[in-house]
CSV table of C-alpha atoms in Angstrom, one decimal:
chain,number,residue,atom,x,y,z
A,1,MET,CA,74.6,29.9,-5.1
A,2,SER,CA,77.7,28.1,-6.3
A,3,HIS,CA,77.8,25.3,-8.8
A,4,LEU,CA,78.5,22.7,-6.2
A,5,SER,CA,75.7,23.9,-4.0
A,6,ARG,CA,73.1,22.9,-6.7
A,7,GLN,CA,74.0,19.2,-6.7
A,8,LEU,CA,71.5,18.2,-4.1
A,9,PHE,CA,68.7,20.0,-6.0
A,10,TRP,CA,69.5,18.2,-9.2
A,11,LYS,CA,69.9,14.9,-7.4
A,12,LEU,CA,66.5,15.3,-5.8
A,13,CYS,CA,65.0,16.3,-9.2
A,14,LEU,CA,66.5,13.3,-10.9
A,15,VAL,CA,65.4,10.8,-8.1
A,16,ILE,CA,61.9,12.2,-7.7
A,17,ALA,CA,61.2,12.6,-11.5
A,18,THR,CA,62.6,9.3,-12.5
A,19,GLY,CA,61.1,7.5,-9.5
A,20,VAL,CA,57.6,8.9,-10.1
A,21,VAL,CA,57.7,8.2,-13.9
A,22,ALA,CA,59.0,4.7,-13.4
A,23,LEU,CA,56.4,4.1,-10.7
A,24,PHE,CA,53.5,5.0,-12.9
A,25,TYR,CA,54.9,3.2,-15.9
A,26,LEU,CA,55.4,0.1,-13.8
A,27,ILE,CA,52.0,0.3,-12.2
A,28,ASP,CA,50.4,0.7,-15.7
A,29,GLN,CA,52.3,-2.4,-17.0
A,30,ILE,CA,51.4,-4.5,-14.0
A,31,THR,CA,47.8,-3.4,-14.1
A,32,SER,CA,47.5,-4.2,-17.9
A,33,GLU,CA,49.1,-7.6,-17.5
A,34,THR,CA,47.1,-8.5,-14.4
A,35,GLU,CA,43.8,-7.4,-16.1
A,36,GLU,CA,44.6,-9.4,-19.2
A,37,GLY,CA,45.5,-12.5,-17.1
A,38,MET,CA,42.3,-12.2,-15.0
A,39,SER,CA,40.1,-11.7,-18.2
A,40,LEU,CA,40.7,-15.3,-19.4
A,41,LEU,CA,38.6,-18.2,-18.3
A,42,ALA,CA,40.2,-20.7,-16.0
A,43,GLN,CA,41.4,-23.8,-17.9
A,44,ALA,CA,39.0,-26.1,-15.9
A,45,ASP,CA,36.1,-23.9,-16.9
A,46,ARG,CA,37.2,-23.9,-20.6
A,47,ASP,CA,37.4,-27.7,-20.5
A,48,THR,CA,33.9,-27.9,-18.9
A,49,ILE,CA,32.2,-25.7,-21.5
A,50,THR,CA,34.0,-27.5,-24.4
A,51,GLN,CA,32.9,-30.9,-23.0
A,52,TRP,CA,29.3,-29.6,-22.8
A,53,GLY,CA,29.5,-28.5,-26.4
A,54,GLN,CA,30.9,-31.9,-27.5
A,55,HIS,CA,28.1,-33.7,-25.7
A,56,ALA,CA,25.5,-31.4,-27.2
A,57,GLU,CA,27.0,-32.1,-30.7
A,58,GLN,CA,26.8,-35.9,-30.1
A,59,LEU,CA,23.1,-35.7,-29.2
A,60,TYR,CA,22.5,-33.3,-32.2
A,61,LEU,CA,24.2,-35.6,-34.7
A,62,ALA,CA,22.4,-38.6,-33.3
A,63,GLY,CA,19.1,-36.8,-34.1
A,64,ASP,CA,17.8,-37.3,-30.5
A,65,ILE,CA,16.4,-33.8,-30.1
A,66,GLU,CA,14.2,-34.8,-27.1
A,67,GLN,CA,17.2,-36.1,-25.1
A,68,LEU,CA,19.1,-32.9,-26.2
A,69,GLU,CA,16.3,-30.8,-24.8
A,70,GLN,CA,16.4,-32.7,-21.5
A,71,TRP,CA,20.1,-32.4,-21.2
A,72,LEU,CA,20.1,-28.7,-21.9
A,73,ALA,CA,17.3,-28.2,-19.4
A,74,LYS,CA,19.5,-30.0,-16.8
A,75,ILE,CA,22.5,-27.7,-17.5
A,76,LYS,CA,20.2,-24.7,-17.3
A,77,GLN,CA,18.9,-25.7,-13.9
A,78,GLN,CA,22.3,-26.7,-12.7
A,79,GLU,CA,24.0,-23.5,-13.7
A,80,ASN,CA,21.0,-21.1,-13.6
A,81,THR,CA,21.8,-19.6,-17.0
A,82,TYR,CA,20.7,-19.5,-20.6
A,83,VAL,CA,21.7,-22.4,-22.8
A,84,SER,CA,20.8,-23.3,-26.4
A,85,VAL,CA,21.8,-25.1,-29.6
A,86,VAL,CA,21.4,-23.0,-32.8
A,87,ASP,CA,22.2,-23.7,-36.4
A,88,PHE,CA,24.3,-21.5,-38.6
A,89,GLU,CA,21.2,-19.6,-39.8
A,90,VAL,CA,20.4,-18.7,-36.2
A,91,GLU,CA,17.5,-21.1,-36.2
A,92,HIS,CA,16.6,-22.5,-32.8
A,93,ILE,CA,17.1,-26.2,-32.5
A,94,ALA,CA,16.9,-27.0,-28.8
A,95,GLY,CA,17.1,-25.3,-25.4
A,96,ASP,CA,16.2,-21.6,-24.7
A,97,ALA,CA,15.0,-19.4,-27.5
A,98,THR,CA,17.8,-17.6,-29.3
A,99,ARG,CA,18.8,-14.2,-28.0
A,100,ALA,CA,19.5,-11.8,-30.9
A,101,THR,CA,21.5,-9.6,-28.6
A,102,TYR,CA,24.2,-12.2,-28.5
A,103,TYR,CA,24.6,-12.4,-32.2
A,104,ASP,CA,27.8,-10.6,-33.2
A,105,GLY,CA,28.7,-10.5,-36.9
A,106,TYR,CA,29.8,-14.0,-37.9
A,107,ASN,CA,29.8,-15.2,-34.4
A,108,MET,CA,26.9,-16.1,-32.1
A,109,GLY,CA,29.0,-16.1,-29.0
A,110,ARG,CA,32.5,-15.8,-27.7
A,111,SER,CA,35.1,-18.5,-27.9
A,112,VAL,CA,36.3,-20.0,-24.6
A,113,ASP,CA,39.8,-18.8,-25.5
A,114,TRP,CA,38.8,-15.2,-25.8
A,115,LYS,CA,39.1,-12.6,-23.0
A,116,ILE,CA,36.1,-11.6,-21.0
A,117,HIS,CA,35.5,-8.0,-20.4
A,118,LEU,CA,35.7,-7.4,-16.6
A,119,TYR,CA,33.7,-4.2,-16.6
A,120,PHE,CA,30.4,-5.6,-18.3
A,121,ALA,CA,27.6,-6.2,-15.8
A,122,GLU,CA,26.0,-9.0,-17.8
A,123,ASN,CA,27.9,-12.3,-18.5
A,124,PRO,CA,28.7,-13.0,-22.1
A,125,THR,CA,27.4,-15.9,-24.2
A,126,MET,CA,30.0,-18.6,-24.9
A,127,GLU,CA,29.9,-20.5,-28.2
A,128,VAL,CA,31.3,-24.0,-28.9
A,129,PRO,CA,30.9,-24.6,-32.8
A,130,PHE,CA,30.1,-28.1,-33.9
A,131,LYS,CA,32.7,-29.7,-36.2
A,132,ASP,CA,30.5,-29.5,-39.3
A,133,LYS,CA,30.1,-25.8,-38.6
A,134,GLN,CA,26.3,-26.2,-39.2
A,135,ALA,CA,25.4,-25.5,-35.6
A,136,SER,CA,26.8,-24.3,-32.3
A,137,PHE,CA,26.3,-24.8,-28.6
A,138,LEU,CA,25.6,-21.5,-26.8
A,139,ILE,CA,25.6,-20.9,-23.1
A,140,GLN,CA,25.6,-17.6,-21.1
A,141,LEU,CA,28.7,-17.9,-19.0
A,142,PRO,CA,27.7,-19.2,-15.5
A,143,GLU,CA,28.4,-16.8,-12.7
A,144,ARG,CA,30.7,-19.2,-11.0
A,145,MET,CA,32.9,-19.2,-14.1
A,146,ARG,CA,33.0,-15.4,-14.5
A,147,PRO,CA,36.7,-14.4,-14.3
A,148,GLY,CA,38.0,-11.3,-12.4
A,149,GLY,CA,35.8,-11.7,-9.3
A,150,TYR,CA,38.4,-9.9,-7.2
A,151,TRP,CA,39.4,-7.5,-10.0
A,152,ARG,CA,38.1,-4.4,-8.2
A,153,TYR,CA,40.2,-5.2,-5.1
A,154,VAL,CA,43.2,-6.0,-7.3
A,155,GLU,CA,42.7,-2.7,-9.2
A,156,LEU,CA,42.4,-0.7,-5.9
A,157,THR,CA,45.6,-2.4,-4.6
A,158,LEU,CA,47.5,-1.7,-7.8
A,159,GLN,CA,46.4,1.8,-8.4
A,160,VAL,CA,46.2,3.1,-4.8
A,161,ILE,CA,47.8,0.9,-2.1
A,162,VAL,CA,50.9,-0.2,-4.1
A,163,PRO,CA,51.8,3.4,-5.3
A,164,THR,CA,51.2,4.7,-1.8
A,165,ILE,CA,53.6,2.1,-0.3
A,166,LEU,CA,56.2,2.8,-3.0
A,167,LEU,CA,56.0,6.5,-2.6
A,168,ILE,CA,56.4,6.1,1.2
A,169,LEU,CA,59.5,4.0,0.6
A,170,LEU,CA,60.8,6.7,-1.8
A,171,THR,CA,60.0,9.3,0.9
A,172,ILE,CA,61.9,7.3,3.5
A,173,PHE,CA,64.9,7.0,1.2
A,174,LEU,CA,65.0,10.7,0.5
A,175,TYR,CA,64.4,11.5,4.2
A,176,ARG,CA,67.3,9.3,5.3
A,177,TYR,CA,69.5,10.7,2.5
A,178,ILE,CA,68.8,14.3,3.7
A,179,MET,CA,68.7,13.5,7.5
A,180,LYS,CA,72.0,11.6,7.5
A,181,PRO,CA,74.2,14.7,6.9
A,182,LEU,CA,72.0,16.7,9.3
A,183,ALA,CA,72.6,14.1,12.0
A,184,GLN,CA,76.3,14.3,11.3
A,185,LEU,CA,76.2,18.1,11.5
A,186,GLN,CA,74.2,17.8,14.8
A,187,LYS,CA,76.8,15.4,16.1
A,188,ALA,CA,79.6,17.9,15.2
A,189,THR,CA,77.6,20.7,16.9
A,190,ARG,CA,77.0,18.7,20.0
A,191,ASN,CA,80.7,17.7,20.3
A,192,PHE,CA,81.8,21.4,19.7
A,193,SER,CA,79.4,22.6,22.4
A,194,ARG,CA,80.9,20.0,24.8
A,195,GLY,CA,84.4,21.6,24.3
A,196,GLN,CA,85.8,19.4,21.5
A,197,LEU,CA,87.1,22.4,19.6
A,198,ASP,CA,89.0,20.4,16.9
A,199,VAL,CA,85.8,18.8,15.6
A,200,SER,CA,85.4,18.7,11.8
A,201,ALA,CA,81.9,18.4,10.3
A,202,ARG,CA,83.5,18.1,6.8
A,203,GLN,CA,85.2,14.9,7.7
A,204,LEU,CA,81.9,13.5,9.1
A,205,MET,CA,80.3,14.3,5.7
A,206,GLY,CA,82.7,12.1,3.8
A,207,GLN,CA,82.8,12.8,0.1
A,208,ARG,CA,79.6,14.8,-0.2
A,209,ARG,CA,80.0,17.8,-2.5
A,210,ASP,CA,76.4,19.2,-2.4
A,211,GLU,CA,74.7,21.8,-0.2
A,212,PHE,CA,75.4,19.9,2.9
A,213,GLY,CA,79.0,19.7,2.1
A,214,ASP,CA,79.1,23.5,1.7
A,215,LEU,CA,77.2,23.8,5.0
A,216,ALA,CA,79.8,21.6,6.8
A,217,THR,CA,82.6,23.7,5.3
A,218,GLY,CA,80.9,26.8,6.6
A,219,PHE,CA,80.5,25.2,10.0
A,220,ASP,CA,84.2,24.3,10.2
A,221,GLN,CA,85.2,27.8,9.3
A,222,MET,CA,82.9,29.2,12.0
A,223,ALA,CA,84.1,26.6,14.5
A,224,ALA,CA,87.7,27.5,13.7
A,225,ARG,CA,87.2,31.2,14.4
A,226,ILE,CA,85.2,30.5,17.6
A,227,SER,CA,88.0,28.1,18.7
A,228,GLU,CA,90.6,30.7,18.2
A,229,GLN,CA,88.5,33.2,20.3
A,230,ILE,CA,88.0,30.6,23.1
A,231,ILE,CA,91.7,29.7,23.2
A,232,SER,CA,92.6,33.4,23.2
A,233,GLN,CA,90.1,34.0,26.0
A,234,ARG,CA,91.4,31.1,28.0
A,235,GLN,CA,94.9,32.4,27.6
A,236,LEU,CA,93.7,35.9,28.6
A,237,ILE,CA,92.1,34.4,31.8
A,238,ALA,CA,95.3,32.6,32.7
A,239,ASP,CA,97.4,35.7,32.2
A,240,MET,CA,94.9,37.8,34.2
A,241,SER,CA,95.0,35.2,37.0
A,242,HIS,CA,98.7,35.7,37.2
A,243,GLU,CA,98.9,39.4,36.6
A,244,LEU,CA,96.1,40.3,39.0
A,245,ARG,CA,97.1,38.1,41.9
A,246,THR,CA,100.8,39.2,41.8
A,247,PRO,CA,100.1,42.9,42.6
A,248,LEU,CA,97.4,42.0,45.1
A,249,THR,CA,99.9,39.9,46.9
A,250,ARG,CA,102.4,42.7,46.9
A,251,LEU,CA,99.7,45.0,48.2
A,252,ASP,CA,98.9,42.7,51.1
A,253,ILE,CA,102.6,42.5,52.0
A,254,ALA,CA,102.9,46.3,51.9
A,255,LEU,CA,99.8,46.6,54.1
A,256,GLU,CA,101.2,44.2,56.6
A,257,GLN,CA,104.4,46.2,56.8
A,258,LEU,CA,102.4,49.4,57.0
A,259,LYS,CA,100.3,48.0,59.9
A,260,GLN,CA,103.5,47.2,61.8
A,261,GLU,CA,104.5,50.8,61.7
A,262,PHE,CA,101.1,52.5,62.4
A,263,VAL,CA,97.4,51.7,62.0
A,264,SER,CA,95.0,54.3,60.7
A,265,GLU,CA,91.5,54.3,59.4
A,266,ASN,CA,92.7,54.7,55.8
A,267,SER,CA,95.0,51.7,56.1
A,268,GLN,CA,92.1,49.6,57.4
A,269,ARG,CA,89.9,50.7,54.5
A,270,ILE,CA,92.6,49.9,52.0
A,271,GLU,CA,92.9,46.4,53.5
A,272,ARG,CA,89.1,45.9,53.3
A,273,GLU,CA,89.0,47.1,49.7
A,274,SER,CA,92.0,44.9,48.9
A,275,GLN,CA,90.1,41.9,50.2
A,276,HIS,CA,87.1,42.9,48.2
A,277,ILE,CA,89.1,43.2,45.0
A,278,ARG,CA,90.8,39.8,45.7
A,279,LYS,CA,87.4,38.2,46.2
A,280,LEU,CA,86.1,39.8,43.0
A,281,VAL,CA,89.1,38.6,41.1
A,282,GLU,CA,88.8,35.0,42.4
A,283,ASP,CA,85.0,34.8,41.8
A,284,SER,CA,85.4,36.3,38.3
A,285,LEU,CA,88.1,33.9,37.3
A,286,ALA,CA,86.2,31.0,38.8
A,287,LEU,CA,83.0,32.0,36.9
A,288,ALA,CA,84.9,32.5,33.7
A,289,TRP,CA,86.5,29.0,34.1
A,290,LEU,CA,83.1,27.4,34.7
A,291,GLU,CA,81.5,29.3,31.7
A,292,ASN,CA,84.3,28.5,29.3
A,293,GLU,CA,85.3,24.9,30.3
A,294,ARG,CA,81.8,23.7,31.5
A,295,PRO,CA,83.4,21.0,33.5
A,296,GLU,CA,81.5,18.0,35.0
A,297,LEU,CA,82.7,17.8,38.6
A,298,GLN,CA,81.2,14.5,39.5
A,299,GLN,CA,84.1,12.5,41.0
A,300,GLU,CA,83.4,11.8,44.7
A,301,SER,CA,80.8,11.0,47.3
A,302,MET,CA,79.9,13.4,50.1
A,303,GLU,CA,77.7,13.6,53.2
A,304,LEU,CA,75.4,16.6,52.5
A,305,VAL,CA,74.1,17.0,56.1
A,306,ASP,CA,77.6,17.3,57.5
A,307,LEU,CA,78.5,19.8,54.8
A,308,ILE,CA,75.5,22.0,55.6
A,309,ASP,CA,76.3,21.8,59.4
A,310,VAL,CA,79.8,23.1,58.8
A,311,ILE,CA,78.6,25.9,56.5
A,312,THR,CA,75.8,26.9,58.9
A,313,THR,CA,78.2,27.0,61.9
A,314,ASP,CA,80.5,29.4,59.9
A,315,ALA,CA,77.5,31.5,58.9
A,316,ARG,CA,76.3,31.8,62.5
A,317,TYR,CA,79.7,33.0,63.5
A,318,GLU,CA,79.8,35.6,60.7
A,319,TYR,CA,76.2,36.8,61.2
A,320,PRO,CA,75.6,36.5,64.9
A,321,ASP,CA,72.7,39.1,64.7
A,322,ARG,CA,70.6,36.8,62.4
A,323,GLU,CA,69.0,33.5,63.4
A,324,ILE,CA,69.5,30.3,61.3
A,325,THR,CA,67.1,27.4,61.7
A,326,ALA,CA,68.0,24.1,60.1
A,327,ASP,CA,65.5,21.2,59.6
A,328,LEU,CA,67.8,18.4,58.4
A,329,PRO,CA,67.6,14.6,58.3
A,330,ASP,CA,70.2,12.5,60.0
A,331,SER,CA,72.1,11.7,56.9
A,332,VAL,CA,72.1,12.2,53.1
A,333,VAL,CA,74.9,10.8,51.0
A,334,LEU,CA,75.4,12.1,47.5
A,335,HIS,CA,77.5,10.1,44.9
A,336,ASN,CA,79.3,11.3,41.8
A,337,THR,CA,79.5,14.9,43.0
A,338,SER,CA,82.1,17.5,44.2
A,339,HIS,CA,82.4,18.4,47.8
A,340,ARG,CA,84.1,21.7,47.0
A,341,ALA,CA,81.6,22.9,44.3
A,342,ALA,CA,78.5,21.9,46.3
A,343,GLY,CA,80.0,23.6,49.4
A,344,GLN,CA,80.8,26.8,47.7
A,345,ALA,CA,77.4,27.0,46.0
A,346,ILE,CA,75.5,26.4,49.3
A,347,GLU,CA,77.7,28.9,51.1
A,348,ASN,CA,77.1,31.6,48.5
A,349,ILE,CA,73.4,31.1,48.5
A,350,LEU,CA,73.2,31.1,52.3
A,351,ARG,CA,75.4,34.2,52.6
A,352,ASN,CA,73.1,35.9,50.1
A,353,ALA,CA,70.1,35.0,52.2
A,354,LEU,CA,71.8,36.3,55.4
A,355,ARG,CA,73.0,39.5,53.7
A,356,TYR,CA,69.4,40.6,52.7
A,357,THR,CA,67.7,39.3,55.9
A,358,PRO,CA,67.3,42.3,58.3
A,359,VAL,CA,69.0,42.2,61.7
A,360,GLY,CA,67.0,39.9,64.0
A,361,GLY,CA,65.5,38.1,61.1
A,362,VAL,CA,65.4,34.3,60.5
A,363,VAL,CA,66.9,32.3,57.7
A,364,GLN,CA,65.4,28.8,57.3
A,365,ILE,CA,67.1,25.8,56.0
A,366,LYS,CA,65.1,22.7,55.0
A,367,LEU,CA,66.4,19.5,53.5
A,368,VAL,CA,64.2,16.6,52.3
A,369,CYS,CA,65.1,13.7,50.1
A,370,ASP,CA,63.9,10.5,48.4
A,371,LYS,CA,65.5,7.8,46.5
A,372,GLN,CA,66.1,10.0,43.4
A,373,GLN,CA,67.0,13.4,44.7
A,374,ALA,CA,67.7,15.7,47.7
A,375,VAL,CA,66.0,19.1,47.8
A,376,LEU,CA,67.5,21.9,49.9
A,377,ASP,CA,65.5,25.1,50.5
A,378,ILE,CA,67.0,28.3,51.9
A,379,LEU,CA,64.4,30.9,52.8
A,380,ASP,CA,65.3,34.5,53.8
A,381,GLN,CA,63.2,37.4,55.1
A,382,GLY,CA,64.6,40.0,52.6
A,383,PRO,CA,62.6,42.2,50.2
A,384,GLY,CA,62.1,39.4,47.7
A,385,VAL,CA,62.5,39.8,43.9
A,386,PRO,CA,59.9,40.8,41.3
A,387,GLU,CA,58.5,37.7,39.6
A,388,GLU,CA,59.7,38.7,36.1
A,389,LEU,CA,63.3,39.0,37.4
A,390,LEU,CA,63.6,35.7,39.3
A,391,SER,CA,65.6,34.1,36.5
A,392,ALA,CA,67.7,37.2,35.9
A,393,ILE,CA,69.3,37.2,39.4
A,394,PHE,CA,71.6,34.5,38.3
A,395,LYS,CA,73.3,36.7,35.7
A,396,PRO,CA,76.7,38.1,36.7
A,397,PHE,CA,76.6,41.6,38.3
A,398,PHE,CA,72.8,41.7,38.1
A,399,ARG,CA,71.1,44.1,40.5
A,400,VAL,CA,67.3,44.2,41.1
A,401,ASP,CA,67.2,47.7,42.7
A,402,LYS,CA,68.7,49.7,45.4
A,403,SER,CA,67.3,47.4,48.1
A,404,ARG,CA,69.9,44.8,46.8
A,405,GLU,CA,72.9,47.1,46.5
A,406,ARG,CA,76.3,45.8,47.4
A,407,ALA,CA,76.5,44.7,51.0
A,408,GLY,CA,79.6,43.5,52.6
A,409,ASN,CA,81.9,42.0,49.9
A,410,SER,CA,79.1,41.2,47.4
A,411,PHE,CA,79.7,42.2,43.8
A,412,GLY,CA,76.7,40.3,42.3
A,413,LEU,CA,78.7,37.2,41.4
A,414,GLY,CA,77.6,34.8,44.2
A,415,LEU,CA,74.4,33.5,42.7
A,416,SER,CA,75.9,33.3,39.2
A,417,LEU,CA,78.9,31.3,40.5
A,418,ALA,CA,76.6,29.1,42.6
A,419,GLN,CA,74.3,28.2,39.7
A,420,ARG,CA,77.2,27.2,37.5
A,421,GLN,CA,78.9,25.2,40.2
A,422,LEU,CA,75.6,23.3,40.8
A,423,THR,CA,75.3,22.7,37.1
A,424,ALA,CA,78.8,21.2,37.0
A,425,ILE,CA,77.8,18.6,39.5
A,426,GLY,CA,74.5,17.8,37.9
A,427,ALA,CA,72.3,19.8,40.3
A,428,SER,CA,70.1,22.8,39.8
A,429,VAL,CA,68.8,25.9,41.6
A,430,VAL,CA,65.5,27.8,41.2
A,431,ALA,CA,64.5,31.1,42.9
A,432,THR,CA,60.9,31.8,44.0
A,433,ASN,CA,59.2,34.3,46.3
A,434,HIS,CA,57.6,32.5,49.3
A,435,SER,CA,54.1,33.5,50.5
A,436,TYR,CA,55.1,35.4,53.7
A,437,GLY,CA,57.8,37.5,52.0
A,438,GLY,CA,61.5,36.9,51.1
A,439,LEU,CA,63.2,34.8,48.7
A,440,GLN,CA,63.3,31.0,48.5
A,441,MET,CA,66.2,29.3,46.8
A,442,ARG,CA,65.6,25.6,46.0
A,443,MET,CA,68.6,23.4,45.2
A,444,THR,CA,68.0,20.0,43.8
A,445,PHE,CA,70.8,17.4,44.0
A,446,PRO,CA,70.6,14.0,42.2
A,447,ILE,CA,71.3,11.0,44.4
A,448,ALA,CA,73.3,8.9,42.0
A,449,LYS,CA,74.3,5.4,42.9
A,450,GLY,CA,77.9,4.9,43.8
A,451,LEU,CA,80.2,3.4,41.2
């Protein structure tokens, strides 16, 4: 692997490692600050407890212990909590009995400005010292004042939901970073398959110098070699078209002159073979053109029923010893198609059906249509085709067995040529064996709206 081809690896390592570390650090900082902020009493609750302590101090300094007891009992009932006034020697003065568990070193409770531990089950005791430092107002923090009531939900959000969302965003970023060049490469591949031989994947990649850049360079090199081969093949086909037709034309002229002088069985055979060779050459060149160029011959409208009538009439004349039945509607108009391509495809398939239907047999033609498509079935009474070979019969020069040896001027190109002609006009053909023997060829034509 070259130095440049490692760039994507190091970029991904840097992004993922930095992103994950930064994510956990950021989550930890936010969690700590949020926890600290939620551990403090609300300012209103601080003021309330401080005011209670000041009022208790006033009653204590006034020496009115009975009124202090009544007021503390009222607070206890109101807040449903422990409340007391204790001197600096932890001697009970008024309210609830002193709880030793709340005595902590030099403090009997927590200041209202201190943080409250969010994980303790029991609420802490809050202390408001009197000014003379001889006594303090103590109250177990009322439940309504306990901070961090939603801390568990906040903690779950910060430690699970937020990291999940951020990791999803990081994944989306990496996915788009990786998929963008793949989409560009796919676009170049699609354009190349459509015949745009000068496509350049490297230009579509821009300034990328990573593994995808290397892949695009390799694709361009491959495309350049294939383009040269295709261009050479096209030139070869053009040269063959000229070089083969010229001697065949000369041969036809020579045969005509020979026939004027005398006619023999050999001259007639030469004429038949010459016609067969001409047919083979024309079909081979047409098939090669369709394979290499893959044209879309969708340029005109046509009346399908009239076309089938003309082809059927010619077929009856050529095969008078076979019967052709046609079940056709009154009219079917196809738009954005090609009269020539459709006609040649239907004619090839019909001739194939007649060729393998025995003398005296029947070839059926059925045409049905709806708003989206027209379906044309041609059914023969031939030997049929094994199920595993039904798709293979559309390959050039394919033979099933001796029962489908060359008949007439057939060289095994008719079905291949028909399939590619139908593909060029947006149609399709499928072969099946029908129940009472023979082959059924189903052609499906789209009924596109006229432009």
